[in-house]
């Protein structure tokens, strides 16, 4: 299945925002918004941008510009700043080493499932690596110090990803405690189901119509090692493995098991999920059983986990980051960043 470019050009002019490309831990990283930081801003929020398959970090520039411009235009805070960061997924852009490994089964890549999952999971690993290093590189030497020469601190991390980047944002939210909010654009939380269906559509002989693909997981197109990786890193796999998704009101024993997994991973986090109703590459239906469980959990028996989920389907959108999606994503980002200090103020008032 071919991959269309999901990055739709936003209508109207795109605001200009400063960009500095910095080599951080051996990776070229685009950092947006450093020059626009208020002199008084000692606390900084960072938006991590994950691009899609066959794209590159530069494709995320309009998203960075629109999000930062909206924050600068609407925020009343002079003590908080917002920056955005983009870098190339592995085997993409400046890091590309083999084009075939980025292609799908239909384009002749026999290891499509392994290659794509490896790229997704590696983006999570690279984000955590850069998250450790970023503050020291951009603020540690004083070039972008706050008023009075005081060092700035990055104390809030968000992520936004599109398509392949949407898959990696799902995994990032389940893996990285410091990333507390994320926008998933046309991404899926259930890699095994997504790829089983893609094998059917691609007419892979490892997918048998007779058993509705029951033997696909563990086949040469989806080896057992990949199944094991999904159980470790993919949201559905983490919670349920290859088994059935729990009912929306699980038993008390199952609730206790799920709580022990959810608490250290997603407690207090904010999710925004943006999907195209006509998306054929990453159909909403493939993640829907997991999402129905997930949304019911955070609204009922796991309500005390403080997780919020905004799930929006755009009926006329395909596999794209449409202008309307962009508007909703920017609104979510601004709201989350705006709430960073409000949450701290409320906590301080209770002490």
mmCIF file of N, CA and C in Angstrom, residues 249-323:
data_model
loop_
_atom_site.group_PDB
_atom_site.id
_atom_site.type_symbol
_atom_site.label_atom_id
_atom_site.label_comp_id
_atom_site.label_asym_id
_atom_site.label_seq_id
_atom_site.Cartn_x
_atom_site.Cartn_y
_atom_site.Cartn_z
ATOM 1 N N UNK A 249 -15.850 -2.974 31.386
ATOM 2 C CA UNK A 249 -15.921 -3.093 32.838
ATOM 3 C C UNK A 249 -15.314 -4.433 33.246
ATOM 4 N N UNK A 250 -13.998 -4.495 33.361
ATOM 5 C CA UNK A 250 -13.335 -5.765 33.688
ATOM 6 C C UNK A 250 -13.569 -6.175 35.135
ATOM 7 N N UNK A 251 -13.165 -7.395 35.457
ATOM 8 C CA UNK A 251 -13.285 -7.889 36.824
ATOM 9 C C UNK A 251 -12.355 -7.104 37.741
ATOM 10 N N UNK A 252 -12.599 -7.215 39.037
ATOM 11 C CA UNK A 252 -11.742 -6.517 39.998
ATOM 12 C C UNK A 252 -10.292 -6.983 39.884
ATOM 13 N N UNK A 253 -10.101 -8.278 39.655
ATOM 14 C CA UNK A 253 -8.746 -8.811 39.501
ATOM 15 C C UNK A 253 -8.070 -8.216 38.266
ATOM 16 N N UNK A 254 -8.822 -8.112 37.167
ATOM 17 C CA UNK A 254 -8.264 -7.541 35.946
ATOM 18 C C UNK A 254 -7.991 -6.053 36.111
ATOM 19 N N UNK A 255 -8.861 -5.357 36.828
ATOM 20 C CA UNK A 255 -8.618 -3.935 37.095
ATOM 21 C C UNK A 255 -7.306 -3.744 37.854
ATOM 22 N N UNK A 256 -7.079 -4.587 38.842
ATOM 23 C CA UNK A 256 -5.848 -4.473 39.633
ATOM 24 C C UNK A 256 -4.622 -4.715 38.754
ATOM 25 N N UNK A 257 -4.708 -5.703 37.869
ATOM 26 C CA UNK A 257 -3.590 -5.974 36.961
ATOM 27 C C UNK A 257 -3.341 -4.787 36.044
ATOM 28 N N UNK A 258 -4.403 -4.245 35.477
ATOM 29 C CA UNK A 258 -4.267 -3.122 34.553
ATOM 30 C C UNK A 258 -3.757 -1.868 35.261
ATOM 31 N N UNK A 259 -4.228 -1.624 36.477
ATOM 32 C CA UNK A 259 -3.761 -0.457 37.237
ATOM 33 C C UNK A 259 -2.247 -0.512 37.456
ATOM 34 N N UNK A 260 -1.756 -1.708 37.728
ATOM 35 C CA UNK A 260 -0.319 -1.845 37.992
ATOM 36 C C UNK A 260 0.514 -1.503 36.760
ATOM 37 N N UNK A 261 -0.091 -1.593 35.578
ATOM 38 C CA UNK A 261 0.590 -1.232 34.333
ATOM 39 C C UNK A 261 0.365 0.236 33.997
ATOM 40 N N UNK A 262 -0.868 0.693 34.160
ATOM 41 C CA UNK A 262 -1.218 2.057 33.761
ATOM 42 C C UNK A 262 -0.610 3.115 34.675
ATOM 43 N N UNK A 263 -0.601 2.866 35.970
ATOM 44 C CA UNK A 263 -0.151 3.898 36.916
ATOM 45 C C UNK A 263 1.249 4.431 36.616
ATOM 46 N N UNK A 264 2.254 3.578 36.448
ATOM 47 C CA UNK A 264 3.599 4.127 36.201
ATOM 48 C C UNK A 264 3.796 4.671 34.790
ATOM 49 N N UNK A 265 2.860 4.389 33.895
ATOM 50 C CA UNK A 265 3.046 4.766 32.495
ATOM 51 C C UNK A 265 2.263 6.007 32.077
ATOM 52 N N UNK A 266 0.992 6.099 32.463
ATOM 53 C CA UNK A 266 0.164 7.174 31.896
ATOM 54 C C UNK A 266 -0.607 7.987 32.922
ATOM 55 N N UNK A 267 -0.439 7.729 34.194
ATOM 56 C CA UNK A 267 -1.206 8.485 35.195
ATOM 57 C C UNK A 267 -0.991 9.984 34.998
ATOM 58 N N UNK A 268 -2.101 10.737 34.944
ATOM 59 C CA UNK A 268 -2.051 12.186 34.829
ATOM 60 C C UNK A 268 -1.783 12.719 33.435
ATOM 61 N N UNK A 269 -1.691 11.864 32.435
ATOM 62 C CA UNK A 269 -1.331 12.331 31.092
ATOM 63 C C UNK A 269 -2.557 12.729 30.269
ATOM 64 N N UNK A 270 -2.294 13.532 29.238
ATOM 65 C CA UNK A 270 -3.351 14.039 28.363
ATOM 66 C C UNK A 270 -3.108 13.535 26.941
ATOM 67 N N UNK A 271 -4.151 12.959 26.350
ATOM 68 C CA UNK A 271 -4.086 12.419 24.996
ATOM 69 C C UNK A 271 -5.063 13.166 24.098
ATOM 70 N N UNK A 272 -4.600 13.566 22.923
ATOM 71 C CA UNK A 272 -5.495 14.045 21.878
ATOM 72 C C UNK A 272 -5.284 13.145 20.657
ATOM 73 N N UNK A 273 -6.367 12.543 20.170
ATOM 74 C CA UNK A 273 -6.308 11.578 19.079
ATOM 75 C C UNK A 273 -7.101 12.123 17.901
ATOM 76 N N UNK A 274 -6.424 12.347 16.782
ATOM 77 C CA UNK A 274 -7.044 12.952 15.604
ATOM 78 C C UNK A 274 -6.977 11.953 14.451
ATOM 79 N N UNK A 275 -8.144 11.559 13.929
ATOM 80 C CA UNK A 275 -8.197 10.498 12.924
ATOM 81 C C UNK A 275 -9.072 10.882 11.749
ATOM 82 N N UNK A 276 -8.718 10.383 10.570
ATOM 83 C CA UNK A 276 -9.510 10.605 9.370
ATOM 84 C C UNK A 276 -10.551 9.520 9.191
ATOM 85 N N UNK A 277 -11.792 9.923 9.011
ATOM 86 C CA UNK A 277 -12.866 8.953 8.830
ATOM 87 C C UNK A 277 -12.724 8.138 7.560
ATOM 88 N N UNK A 278 -11.994 8.662 6.580
ATOM 89 C CA UNK A 278 -11.790 7.963 5.310
ATOM 90 C C UNK A 278 -10.351 7.476 5.144
ATOM 91 N N UNK A 279 -9.641 7.357 6.242
ATOM 92 C CA UNK A 279 -8.246 6.911 6.207
ATOM 93 C C UNK A 279 -8.194 5.415 5.891
ATOM 94 N N UNK A 280 -7.590 5.057 4.764
ATOM 95 C CA UNK A 280 -7.467 3.652 4.375
ATOM 96 C C UNK A 280 -6.122 3.055 4.776
ATOM 97 N N UNK A 281 -5.127 3.896 5.014
ATOM 98 C CA UNK A 281 -3.805 3.388 5.384
ATOM 99 C C UNK A 281 -3.735 3.031 6.866
ATOM 100 N N UNK A 282 -4.276 3.896 7.714
ATOM 101 C CA UNK A 282 -4.361 3.633 9.159
ATOM 102 C C UNK A 282 -5.826 3.817 9.560
ATOM 103 N N UNK A 283 -6.673 2.838 9.253
ATOM 104 C CA UNK A 283 -8.108 2.987 9.526
ATOM 105 C C UNK A 283 -8.389 3.106 11.026
ATOM 106 N N UNK A 284 -9.265 4.021 11.381
ATOM 107 C CA UNK A 284 -9.645 4.184 12.787
ATOM 108 C C UNK A 284 -10.147 2.866 13.367
ATOM 109 N N UNK A 285 -10.824 2.069 12.551
ATOM 110 C CA UNK A 285 -11.428 0.820 13.027
ATOM 111 C C UNK A 285 -10.400 -0.147 13.595
ATOM 112 N N UNK A 286 -9.144 -0.078 13.133
ATOM 113 C CA UNK A 286 -8.134 -1.025 13.610
ATOM 114 C C UNK A 286 -7.727 -0.741 15.055
ATOM 115 N N UNK A 287 -7.819 0.495 15.473
ATOM 116 C CA UNK A 287 -7.511 0.825 16.863
ATOM 117 C C UNK A 287 -8.746 1.004 17.722
ATOM 118 N N UNK A 288 -9.920 0.950 17.108
ATOM 119 C CA UNK A 288 -11.161 1.287 17.819
ATOM 120 C C UNK A 288 -11.459 0.386 19.010
ATOM 121 N N UNK A 289 -11.297 -0.945 18.922
ATOM 122 C CA UNK A 289 -11.561 -1.761 20.112
ATOM 123 C C UNK A 289 -10.703 -1.345 21.310
ATOM 124 N N UNK A 290 -9.419 -1.079 21.065
ATOM 125 C CA UNK A 290 -8.558 -0.622 22.159
ATOM 126 C C UNK A 290 -9.009 0.743 22.660
ATOM 127 N N UNK A 291 -9.331 1.650 21.745
ATOM 128 C CA UNK A 291 -9.733 2.998 22.145
ATOM 129 C C UNK A 291 -11.030 2.977 22.940
ATOM 130 N N UNK A 292 -11.963 2.124 22.562
ATOM 131 C CA UNK A 292 -13.218 2.033 23.312
ATOM 132 C C UNK A 292 -12.947 1.590 24.744
ATOM 133 N N UNK A 293 -12.073 0.600 24.898
ATOM 134 C CA UNK A 293 -11.684 0.172 26.243
ATOM 135 C C UNK A 293 -10.985 1.304 26.986
ATOM 136 N N UNK A 294 -10.020 1.929 26.330
ATOM 137 C CA UNK A 294 -9.180 2.953 26.951
ATOM 138 C C UNK A 294 -10.021 4.138 27.423
ATOM 139 N N UNK A 295 -10.909 4.616 26.564
ATOM 140 C CA UNK A 295 -11.737 5.771 26.923
ATOM 141 C C UNK A 295 -12.706 5.423 28.047
ATOM 142 N N UNK A 296 -13.280 4.228 27.997
ATOM 143 C CA UNK A 296 -14.191 3.818 29.067
ATOM 144 C C UNK A 296 -13.445 3.711 30.394
ATOM 145 N N UNK A 297 -12.223 3.198 30.359
ATOM 146 C CA UNK A 297 -11.437 3.045 31.587
ATOM 147 C C UNK A 297 -11.170 4.388 32.249
ATOM 148 N N UNK A 298 -10.707 5.372 31.472
ATOM 149 C CA UNK A 298 -10.331 6.656 32.076
ATOM 150 C C UNK A 298 -11.554 7.461 32.503
ATOM 151 N N UNK A 299 -12.726 7.067 32.027
ATOM 152 C CA UNK A 299 -13.953 7.767 32.415
ATOM 153 C C UNK A 299 -14.685 7.074 33.555
ATOM 154 N N UNK A 300 -14.307 5.830 33.888
ATOM 155 C CA UNK A 300 -15.032 5.081 34.922
ATOM 156 C C UNK A 300 -14.063 4.557 35.988
ATOM 157 N N UNK A 301 -13.686 3.290 35.880
ATOM 158 C CA UNK A 301 -12.932 2.670 36.972
ATOM 159 C C UNK A 301 -11.513 3.204 37.112
ATOM 160 N N UNK A 302 -10.959 3.839 36.065
ATOM 161 C CA UNK A 302 -9.626 4.446 36.178
ATOM 162 C C UNK A 302 -9.713 5.972 36.142
ATOM 163 N N UNK A 303 -10.851 6.507 36.514
ATOM 164 C CA UNK A 303 -11.026 7.961 36.509
ATOM 165 C C UNK A 303 -10.056 8.642 37.457
ATOM 166 N N UNK A 304 -9.721 7.966 38.563
ATOM 167 C CA UNK A 304 -8.794 8.557 39.528
ATOM 168 C C UNK A 304 -7.364 8.613 38.997
ATOM 169 N N UNK A 305 -7.116 8.037 37.823
ATOM 170 C CA UNK A 305 -5.793 8.122 37.214
ATOM 171 C C UNK A 305 -5.497 9.481 36.619
ATOM 172 N N UNK A 306 -6.531 10.334 36.507
ATOM 173 C CA UNK A 306 -6.315 11.689 36.018
ATOM 174 C C UNK A 306 -5.915 11.768 34.560
ATOM 175 N N UNK A 307 -6.275 10.756 33.769
ATOM 176 C CA UNK A 307 -5.952 10.733 32.339
ATOM 177 C C UNK A 307 -7.096 11.370 31.559
ATOM 178 N N UNK A 308 -6.766 12.224 30.604
ATOM 179 C CA UNK A 308 -7.800 12.805 29.744
ATOM 180 C C UNK A 308 -7.565 12.355 28.309
ATOM 181 N N UNK A 309 -8.650 12.049 27.603
ATOM 182 C CA UNK A 309 -8.576 11.592 26.214
ATOM 183 C C UNK A 309 -9.571 12.386 25.382
ATOM 184 N N UNK A 310 -9.063 13.089 24.398
ATOM 185 C CA UNK A 310 -9.901 13.786 23.422
ATOM 186 C C UNK A 310 -9.751 13.043 22.098
ATOM 187 N N UNK A 311 -10.806 12.389 21.670
ATOM 188 C CA UNK A 311 -10.768 11.528 20.485
ATOM 189 C C UNK A 311 -11.682 12.127 19.418
ATOM 190 N N UNK A 312 -11.085 12.618 18.331
ATOM 191 C CA UNK A 312 -11.858 13.299 17.292
ATOM 192 C C UNK A 312 -11.667 12.582 15.961
ATOM 193 N N UNK A 313 -12.778 12.260 15.308
ATOM 194 C CA UNK A 313 -12.752 11.691 13.962
ATOM 195 C C UNK A 313 -13.283 12.749 13.002
ATOM 196 N N UNK A 314 -12.552 12.983 11.933
ATOM 197 C CA UNK A 314 -12.953 13.958 10.913
ATOM 198 C C UNK A 314 -13.527 13.166 9.737
ATOM 199 N N UNK A 315 -14.850 13.151 9.591
ATOM 200 C CA UNK A 315 -15.505 12.226 8.650
ATOM 201 C C UNK A 315 -14.993 12.302 7.220
ATOM 202 N N UNK A 316 -14.639 13.480 6.748
ATOM 203 C CA UNK A 316 -14.238 13.632 5.347
ATOM 204 C C UNK A 316 -12.730 13.545 5.137
ATOM 205 N N UNK A 317 -11.977 13.397 6.203
ATOM 206 C CA UNK A 317 -10.511 13.364 6.080
ATOM 207 C C UNK A 317 -10.020 11.956 5.785
ATOM 208 N N UNK A 318 -8.977 11.860 4.964
ATOM 209 C CA UNK A 318 -8.324 10.589 4.704
ATOM 210 C C UNK A 318 -7.077 10.472 5.551
ATOM 211 N N UNK A 319 -6.012 9.920 4.962
ATOM 212 C CA UNK A 319 -4.748 9.795 5.683
ATOM 213 C C UNK A 319 -3.997 11.113 5.542
ATOM 214 N N UNK A 320 -4.362 12.060 6.383
ATOM 215 C CA UNK A 320 -3.845 13.419 6.237
ATOM 216 C C UNK A 320 -3.902 14.156 7.567
ATOM 217 N N UNK A 321 -3.032 15.137 7.683
ATOM 218 C CA UNK A 321 -3.063 16.084 8.800
ATOM 219 C C UNK A 321 -3.734 17.332 8.244
ATOM 220 N N UNK A 322 -5.051 17.330 8.288
ATOM 221 C CA UNK A 322 -5.840 18.362 7.620
ATOM 222 C C UNK A 322 -5.756 19.693 8.363
ATOM 223 N N UNK A 323 -6.115 20.799 7.704
ATOM 224 C CA UNK A 323 -6.110 22.103 8.385
ATOM 225 C C UNK A 323 -6.964 22.112 9.651
#
